[in-house]
Coordinates of C-alpha atoms in Angstrom, one line a residue:
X1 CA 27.1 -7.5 20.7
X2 CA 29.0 -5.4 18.0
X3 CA 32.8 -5.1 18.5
X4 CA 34.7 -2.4 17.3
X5 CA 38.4 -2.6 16.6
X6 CA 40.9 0.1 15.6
X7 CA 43.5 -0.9 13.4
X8 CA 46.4 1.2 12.6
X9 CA 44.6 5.1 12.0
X10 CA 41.8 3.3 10.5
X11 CA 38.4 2.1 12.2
X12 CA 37.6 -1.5 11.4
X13 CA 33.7 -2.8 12.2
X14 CA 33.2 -6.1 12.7
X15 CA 30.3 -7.4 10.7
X16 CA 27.5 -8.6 13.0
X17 CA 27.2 -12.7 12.6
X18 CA 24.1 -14.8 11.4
X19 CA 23.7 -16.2 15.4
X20 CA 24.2 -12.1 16.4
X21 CA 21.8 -11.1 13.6
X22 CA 19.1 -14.1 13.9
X23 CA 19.4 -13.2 18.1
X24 CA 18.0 -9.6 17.4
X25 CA 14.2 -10.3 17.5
X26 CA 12.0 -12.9 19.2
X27 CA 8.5 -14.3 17.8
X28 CA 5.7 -12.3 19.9
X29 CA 2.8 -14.1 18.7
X30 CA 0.0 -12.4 17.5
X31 CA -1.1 -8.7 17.3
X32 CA -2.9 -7.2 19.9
X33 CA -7.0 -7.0 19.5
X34 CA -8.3 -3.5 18.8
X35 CA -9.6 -1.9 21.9
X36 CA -13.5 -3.2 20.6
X37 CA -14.3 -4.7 17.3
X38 CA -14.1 -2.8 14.0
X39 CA -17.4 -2.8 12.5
X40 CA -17.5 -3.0 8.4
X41 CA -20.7 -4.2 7.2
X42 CA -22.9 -1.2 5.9
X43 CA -19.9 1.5 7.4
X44 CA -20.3 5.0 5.9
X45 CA -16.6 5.1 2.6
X46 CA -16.8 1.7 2.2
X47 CA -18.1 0.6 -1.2
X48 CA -20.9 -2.5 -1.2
X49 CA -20.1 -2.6 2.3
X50 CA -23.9 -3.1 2.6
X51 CA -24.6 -6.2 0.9
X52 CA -25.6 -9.1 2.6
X53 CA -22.1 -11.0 2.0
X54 CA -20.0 -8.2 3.4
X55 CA -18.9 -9.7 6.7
X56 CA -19.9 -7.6 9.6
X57 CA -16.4 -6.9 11.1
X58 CA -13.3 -7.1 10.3
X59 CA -11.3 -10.2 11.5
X60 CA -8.1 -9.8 14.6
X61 CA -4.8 -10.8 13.1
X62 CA -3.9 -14.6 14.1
X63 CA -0.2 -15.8 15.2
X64 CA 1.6 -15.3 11.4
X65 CA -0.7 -13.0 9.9
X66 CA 1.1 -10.8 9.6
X67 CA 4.2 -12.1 12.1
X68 CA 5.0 -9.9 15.0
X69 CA 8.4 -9.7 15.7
X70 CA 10.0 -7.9 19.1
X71 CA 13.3 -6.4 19.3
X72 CA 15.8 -8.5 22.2
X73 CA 17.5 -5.9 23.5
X74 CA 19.7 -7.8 25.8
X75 CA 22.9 -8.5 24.2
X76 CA 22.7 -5.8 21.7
X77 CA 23.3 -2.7 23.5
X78 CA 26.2 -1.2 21.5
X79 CA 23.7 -2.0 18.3
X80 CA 23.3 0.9 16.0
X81 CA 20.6 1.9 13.7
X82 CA 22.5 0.7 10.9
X83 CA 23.2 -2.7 12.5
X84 CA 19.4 -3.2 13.4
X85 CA 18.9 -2.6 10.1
X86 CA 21.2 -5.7 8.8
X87 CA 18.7 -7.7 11.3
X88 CA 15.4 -6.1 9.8
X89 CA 16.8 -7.5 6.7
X90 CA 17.7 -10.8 7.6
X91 CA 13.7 -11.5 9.1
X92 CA 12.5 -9.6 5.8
X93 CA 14.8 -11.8 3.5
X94 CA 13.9 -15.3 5.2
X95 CA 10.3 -14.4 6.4
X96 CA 8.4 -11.7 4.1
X97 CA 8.0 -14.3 1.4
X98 CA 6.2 -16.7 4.0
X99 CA 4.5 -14.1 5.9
X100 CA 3.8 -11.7 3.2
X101 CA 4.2 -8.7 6.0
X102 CA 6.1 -8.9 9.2
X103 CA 4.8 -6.3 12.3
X104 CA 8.1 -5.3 14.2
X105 CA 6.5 -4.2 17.0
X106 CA 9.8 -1.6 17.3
X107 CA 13.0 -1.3 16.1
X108 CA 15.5 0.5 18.5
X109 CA 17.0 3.5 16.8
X110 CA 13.8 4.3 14.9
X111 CA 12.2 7.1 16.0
X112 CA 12.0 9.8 13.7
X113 CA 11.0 9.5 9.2
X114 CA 14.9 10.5 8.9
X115 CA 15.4 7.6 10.6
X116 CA 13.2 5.2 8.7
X117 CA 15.0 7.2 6.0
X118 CA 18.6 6.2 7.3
X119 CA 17.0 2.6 7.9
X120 CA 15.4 1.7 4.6
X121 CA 19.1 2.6 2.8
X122 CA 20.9 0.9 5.0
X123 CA 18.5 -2.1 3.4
X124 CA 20.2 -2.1 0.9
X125 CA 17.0 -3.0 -1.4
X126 CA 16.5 -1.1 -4.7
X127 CA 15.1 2.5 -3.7
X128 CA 14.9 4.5 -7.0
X129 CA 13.5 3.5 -10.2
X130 CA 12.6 6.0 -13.4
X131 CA 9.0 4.7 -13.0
X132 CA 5.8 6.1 -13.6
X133 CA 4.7 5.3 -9.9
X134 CA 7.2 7.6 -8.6
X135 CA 6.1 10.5 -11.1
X136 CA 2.5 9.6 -9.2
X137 CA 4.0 9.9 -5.8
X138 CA 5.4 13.4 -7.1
X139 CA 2.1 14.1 -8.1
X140 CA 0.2 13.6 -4.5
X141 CA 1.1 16.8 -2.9
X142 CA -2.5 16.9 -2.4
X143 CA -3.2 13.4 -0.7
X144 CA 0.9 12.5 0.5
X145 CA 3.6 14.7 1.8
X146 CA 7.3 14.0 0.3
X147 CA 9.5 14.0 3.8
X148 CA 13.3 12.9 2.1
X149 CA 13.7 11.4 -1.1
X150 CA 12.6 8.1 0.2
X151 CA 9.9 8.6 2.8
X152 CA 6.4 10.3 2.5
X153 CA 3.5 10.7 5.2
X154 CA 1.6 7.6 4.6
X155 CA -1.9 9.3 3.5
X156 CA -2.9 13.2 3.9
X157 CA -6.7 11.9 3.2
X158 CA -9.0 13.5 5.3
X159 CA -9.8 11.1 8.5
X160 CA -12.9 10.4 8.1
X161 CA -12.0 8.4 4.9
X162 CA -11.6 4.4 4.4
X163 CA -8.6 3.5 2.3
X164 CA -9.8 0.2 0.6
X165 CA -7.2 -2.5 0.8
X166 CA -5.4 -2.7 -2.5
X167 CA -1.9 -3.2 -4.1
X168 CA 0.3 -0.2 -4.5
X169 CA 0.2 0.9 -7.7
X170 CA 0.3 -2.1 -9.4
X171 CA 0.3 -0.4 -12.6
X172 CA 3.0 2.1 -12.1
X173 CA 6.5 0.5 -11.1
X174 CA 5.3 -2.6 -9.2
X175 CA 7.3 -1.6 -6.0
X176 CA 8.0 -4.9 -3.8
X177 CA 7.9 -4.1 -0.4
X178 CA 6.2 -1.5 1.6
X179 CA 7.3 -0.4 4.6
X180 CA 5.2 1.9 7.1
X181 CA 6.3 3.5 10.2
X182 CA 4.5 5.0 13.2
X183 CA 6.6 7.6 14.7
X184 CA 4.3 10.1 16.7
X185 CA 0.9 10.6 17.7
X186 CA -1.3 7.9 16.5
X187 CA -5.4 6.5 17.4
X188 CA -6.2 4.2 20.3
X189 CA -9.1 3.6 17.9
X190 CA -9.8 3.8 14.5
X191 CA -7.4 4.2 11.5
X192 CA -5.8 0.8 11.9
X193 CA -3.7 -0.6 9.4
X194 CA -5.2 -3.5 6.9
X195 CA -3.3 -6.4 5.8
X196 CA -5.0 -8.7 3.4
X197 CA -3.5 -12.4 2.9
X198 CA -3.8 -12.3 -1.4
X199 CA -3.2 -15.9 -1.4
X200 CA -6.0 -16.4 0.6
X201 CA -8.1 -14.1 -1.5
X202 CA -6.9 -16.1 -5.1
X203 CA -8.3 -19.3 -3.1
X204 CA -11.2 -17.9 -2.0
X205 CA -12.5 -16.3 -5.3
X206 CA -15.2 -18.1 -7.3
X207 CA -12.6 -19.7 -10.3
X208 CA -14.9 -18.9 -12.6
X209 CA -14.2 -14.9 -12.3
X210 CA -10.5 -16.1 -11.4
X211 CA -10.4 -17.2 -14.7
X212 CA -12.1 -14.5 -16.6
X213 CA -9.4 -12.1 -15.4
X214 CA -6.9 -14.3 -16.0
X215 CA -8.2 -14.6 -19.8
X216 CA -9.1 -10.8 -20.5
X217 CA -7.1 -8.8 -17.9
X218 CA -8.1 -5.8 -16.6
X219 CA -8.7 -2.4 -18.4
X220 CA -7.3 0.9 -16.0
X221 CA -9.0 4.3 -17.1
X222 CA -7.9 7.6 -16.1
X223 CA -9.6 10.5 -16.7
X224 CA -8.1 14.1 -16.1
X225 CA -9.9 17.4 -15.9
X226 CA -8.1 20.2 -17.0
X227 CA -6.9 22.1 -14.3
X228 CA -8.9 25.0 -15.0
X229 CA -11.8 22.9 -14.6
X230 CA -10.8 20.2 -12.1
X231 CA -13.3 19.0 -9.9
X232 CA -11.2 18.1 -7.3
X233 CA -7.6 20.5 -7.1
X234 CA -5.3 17.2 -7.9
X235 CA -6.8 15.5 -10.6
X236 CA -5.6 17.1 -13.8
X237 CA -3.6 16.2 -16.3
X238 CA -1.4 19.5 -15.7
X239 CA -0.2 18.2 -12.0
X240 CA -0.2 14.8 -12.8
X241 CA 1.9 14.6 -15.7
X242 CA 3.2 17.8 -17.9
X243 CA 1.6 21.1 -18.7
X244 CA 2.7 20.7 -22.3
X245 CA 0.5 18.5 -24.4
X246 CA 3.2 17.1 -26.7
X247 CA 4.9 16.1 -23.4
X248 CA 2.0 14.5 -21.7
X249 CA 1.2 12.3 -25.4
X250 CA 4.8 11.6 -25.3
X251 CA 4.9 9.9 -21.7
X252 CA 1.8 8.0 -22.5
X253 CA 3.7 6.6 -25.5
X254 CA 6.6 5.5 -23.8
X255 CA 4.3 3.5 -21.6
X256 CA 2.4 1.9 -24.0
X257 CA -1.3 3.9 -23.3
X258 CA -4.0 4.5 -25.6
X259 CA -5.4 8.2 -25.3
X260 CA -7.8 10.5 -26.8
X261 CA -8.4 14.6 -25.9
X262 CA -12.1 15.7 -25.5
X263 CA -13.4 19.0 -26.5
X264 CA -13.5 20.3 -23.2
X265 CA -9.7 19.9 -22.9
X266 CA -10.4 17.1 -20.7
X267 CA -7.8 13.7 -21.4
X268 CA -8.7 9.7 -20.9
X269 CA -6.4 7.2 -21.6
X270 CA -6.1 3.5 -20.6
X271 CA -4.2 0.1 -21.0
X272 CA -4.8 -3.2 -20.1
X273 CA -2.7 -5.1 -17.3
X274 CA -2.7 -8.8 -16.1
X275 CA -4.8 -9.2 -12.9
X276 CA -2.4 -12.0 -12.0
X277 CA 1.2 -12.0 -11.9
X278 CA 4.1 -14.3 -11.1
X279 CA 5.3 -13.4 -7.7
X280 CA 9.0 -11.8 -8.5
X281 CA 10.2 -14.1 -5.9
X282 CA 8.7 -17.7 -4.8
X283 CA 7.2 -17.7 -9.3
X284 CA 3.8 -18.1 -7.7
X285 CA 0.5 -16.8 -8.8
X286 CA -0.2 -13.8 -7.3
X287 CA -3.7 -11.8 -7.5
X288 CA -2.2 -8.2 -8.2
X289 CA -4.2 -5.8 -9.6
X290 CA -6.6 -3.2 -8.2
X291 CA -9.8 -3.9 -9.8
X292 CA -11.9 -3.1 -7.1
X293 CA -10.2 -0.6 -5.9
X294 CA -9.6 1.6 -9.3
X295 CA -13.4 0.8 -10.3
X296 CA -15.9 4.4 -10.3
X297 CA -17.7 2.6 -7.8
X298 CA -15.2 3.9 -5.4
X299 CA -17.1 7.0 -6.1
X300 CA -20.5 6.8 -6.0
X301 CA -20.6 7.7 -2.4
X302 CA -18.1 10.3 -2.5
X303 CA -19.3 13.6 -1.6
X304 CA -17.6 15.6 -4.9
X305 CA -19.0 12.8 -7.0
X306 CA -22.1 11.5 -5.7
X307 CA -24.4 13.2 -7.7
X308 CA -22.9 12.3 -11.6
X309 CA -24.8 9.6 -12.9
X310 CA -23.3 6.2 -12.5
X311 CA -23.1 5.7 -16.2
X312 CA -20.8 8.8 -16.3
X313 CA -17.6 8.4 -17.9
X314 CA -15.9 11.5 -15.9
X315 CA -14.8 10.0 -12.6
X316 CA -11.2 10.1 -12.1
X317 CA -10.8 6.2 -12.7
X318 CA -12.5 3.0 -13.4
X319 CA -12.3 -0.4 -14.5
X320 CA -13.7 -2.9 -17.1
X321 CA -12.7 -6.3 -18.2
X322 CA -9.8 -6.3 -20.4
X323 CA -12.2 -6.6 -24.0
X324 CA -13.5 -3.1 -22.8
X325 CA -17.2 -4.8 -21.1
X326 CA -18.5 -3.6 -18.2
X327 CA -17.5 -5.8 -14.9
X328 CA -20.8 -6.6 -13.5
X329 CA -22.1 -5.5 -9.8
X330 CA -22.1 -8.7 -8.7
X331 CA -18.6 -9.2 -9.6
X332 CA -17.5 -6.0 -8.0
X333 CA -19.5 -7.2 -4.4
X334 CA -18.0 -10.6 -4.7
X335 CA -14.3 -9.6 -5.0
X336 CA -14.6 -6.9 -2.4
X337 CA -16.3 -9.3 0.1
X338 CA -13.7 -11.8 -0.3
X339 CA -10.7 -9.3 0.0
X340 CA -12.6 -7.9 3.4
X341 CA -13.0 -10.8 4.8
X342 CA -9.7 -12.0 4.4
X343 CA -8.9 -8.6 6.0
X344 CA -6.7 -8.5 9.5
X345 CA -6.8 -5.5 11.6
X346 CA -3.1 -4.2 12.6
X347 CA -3.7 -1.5 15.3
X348 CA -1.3 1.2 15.4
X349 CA 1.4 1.5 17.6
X350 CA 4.0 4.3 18.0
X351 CA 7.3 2.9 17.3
X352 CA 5.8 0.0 15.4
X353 CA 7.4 -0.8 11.9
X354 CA 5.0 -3.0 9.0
X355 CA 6.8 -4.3 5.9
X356 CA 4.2 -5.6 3.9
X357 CA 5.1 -7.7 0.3
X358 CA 3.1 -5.7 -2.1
X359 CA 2.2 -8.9 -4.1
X360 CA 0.9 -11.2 -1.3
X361 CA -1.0 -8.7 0.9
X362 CA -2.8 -5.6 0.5
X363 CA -2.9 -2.8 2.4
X364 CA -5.4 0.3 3.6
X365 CA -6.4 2.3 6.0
X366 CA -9.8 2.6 8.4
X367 CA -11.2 6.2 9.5
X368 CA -10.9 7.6 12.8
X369 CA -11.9 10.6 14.9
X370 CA -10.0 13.4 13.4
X371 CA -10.9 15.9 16.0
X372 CA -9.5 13.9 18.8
X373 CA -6.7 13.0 16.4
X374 CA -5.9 15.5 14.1
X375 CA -2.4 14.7 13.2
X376 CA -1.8 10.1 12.3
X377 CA 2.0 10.2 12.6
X378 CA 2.4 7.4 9.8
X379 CA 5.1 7.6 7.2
X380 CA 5.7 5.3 4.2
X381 CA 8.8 4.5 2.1
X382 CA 8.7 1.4 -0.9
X383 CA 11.5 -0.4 -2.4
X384 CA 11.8 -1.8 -6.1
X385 CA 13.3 -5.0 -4.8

């Protein structure tokens, strides 16, 4: 329990100890099943999901992946949000690295986004960073809604969308952990949380496309409509980077991108990344990259983009080995049957709290019934360290 003393005018807290601190939450096992199984193979948003080596459904989470953690509450009564948060941090700073995403299944206190705002500070893990990821986050007013200067809705994307597991942004900032938050109104069904175990994934993966990566890296593309002929309202280089042209060529400098203009006022650029990184961390080898994820095929399905030939060079982003060739289908189906079926379902829960290491998992999101649903109460916030 936290004691408080008053000493002379001034108000003196006593820090909470490691036996207070490692008291605060007990080891609930595993997560709870979904309320029936989540069907994948040959499900309407999901890419390849028809190929014979999709698996069928996705898998329930096992005790430890991720690890579910619930608050004690005995004892801790005078506990304020601020000291739960020195617990949070103590299970994030001696499990996330083992677990690679820890489920709280709630954190007393934590209620509202402003809270998970207070909570993430008090942290104390690296918030800010002049990055190019948070210039994207500034940028998806259209898919992401900014609630404080450290906390956005998870994903404005219409419902009946899959989010693909991936990394965050892998390209943009590399933020470390990920932390989202279900404060209101969320599915019985449908719209789970994903976490995928990327050490699994690396062990998994045929070595011989491990390797290729590992050689060649990865090429990202973007490609930007101008807005006055943007296919979809976001995605032009005018909201996503500067109106001014000598602006935009001047941030793609600074971060080391090749570019060209096209007639059309249209802009590409691209640069090649590693698709495996130390882990910042425990040093090891980490499969972080979004391949699969940033690759057109994403698109072929999509109901703005499904008719452009597949051979198109005009969807908002793609992916090719890091020499410039084309990663072949097979390739593509393989990596994205591995990741899904090393993919755990974490049904939503209000009050629940996921911190997820964004270089050993991945993370997405399934579709749901957004008539019955029309508002997923999830917020997000990222830290740098």
């Amino acid at each position: 329990m936290l004691a408080r003393a008053i000493a002379s005018s001034a108000h003196w807290v006593r820090p909470l100890s490691t036996a207070a601190v490692s008291s605060c939450f007990r080891n609930a096992g595993a997560l709870p099943e979904p309320m029936r199984p989540i069907r994948i193979r040959g499900r309407s948003g999901i890419p390849m999901s028809e190929e014979k080596t999709f698996p069928e459904y996705m898998s329930c989470a096992t005790p430890g992946a991720p690890l579910v953690l619930s608050p004690v509450a005995e004892g801790h009564e005078d506990m304020d949000l601020d000291d739960w948060a020195k617990a949070v941090k103590a299970e994030l700073d001696h499990n996330l690295a083992k677990y690679g995403a820890i489920y709280f299944t709630s954190v007393p206190e934590l209620h509202t986004p402003q809270d998970l705002a207070m909570l993430m500070r008090s942290l104390k893990y690296r918030l800010h960073e002049d990055s190019h990821y948070q210039q994207m986050m500034a940028a998806r007013s259209m898919t992401s809604t900014k609630l404080s200067d450290v906390v956005r809705t998870a994903s404005d994307e219409p419902p009946e969308y899959a989010i693909e597991p991936h990394s965050e942004y892998h390209t943009a900032g590399l933020p470390h952990k990920i932390a989202l938050f279900a404060h209101g109104q969320v599915p019985d069904y449908g719209g789970e949380w994903m976490v995928v175990d990327t050490r699994r994934v690396m062990e998994d993966l045929d070595k011989a496309v491990v390797r290729k990566f590992d050689e060649l890296g990865a090429c990202y593309k973007v490609f930007y409509e101008s807005r006055d002929n943007s296919v979809i309202g976001y995605n032009n280089w005018q909201t996503n980077i500067n109106c001014d042209k000598g602006k935009v060529e001047e941030y793609l400098k600074v971060r080391g991108y090749d570019w060209k203009w096209n007639d059309d006022d249209s802009l590409e650029y691209w640069k090649v990344y590693p698709a495996i990184v130390p882990h910042p961390v425990t040093g090891e080898r980490c499969w972080f990259n979004q391949i699969h994820a940033q690759h057109k095929s994403f698109y072929y399905s999509h109901p703005k983009y499904r008719d452009m030939p597949r051979d198109s060079d005009r969807f908002p982003v793609n992916t090719t080995y890091g020499d410039g060739s084309e990663i072949e289908p097979h390739v593509l189906s393989h990596i994205r049957s591995i990741i899904w079926r090393n993919c755990h379902a974490a049904p939503l829960r209000t009050g629940a709290l996921l911190v997820q290491d964004n270089y050993l998992t991945l993370h997405g999101r399934m579709d749901y019934d957004g008539h019955k649903f029309p508002k997923r109460e999830v917020s997000v916030s990222v830290t740098y360290s």
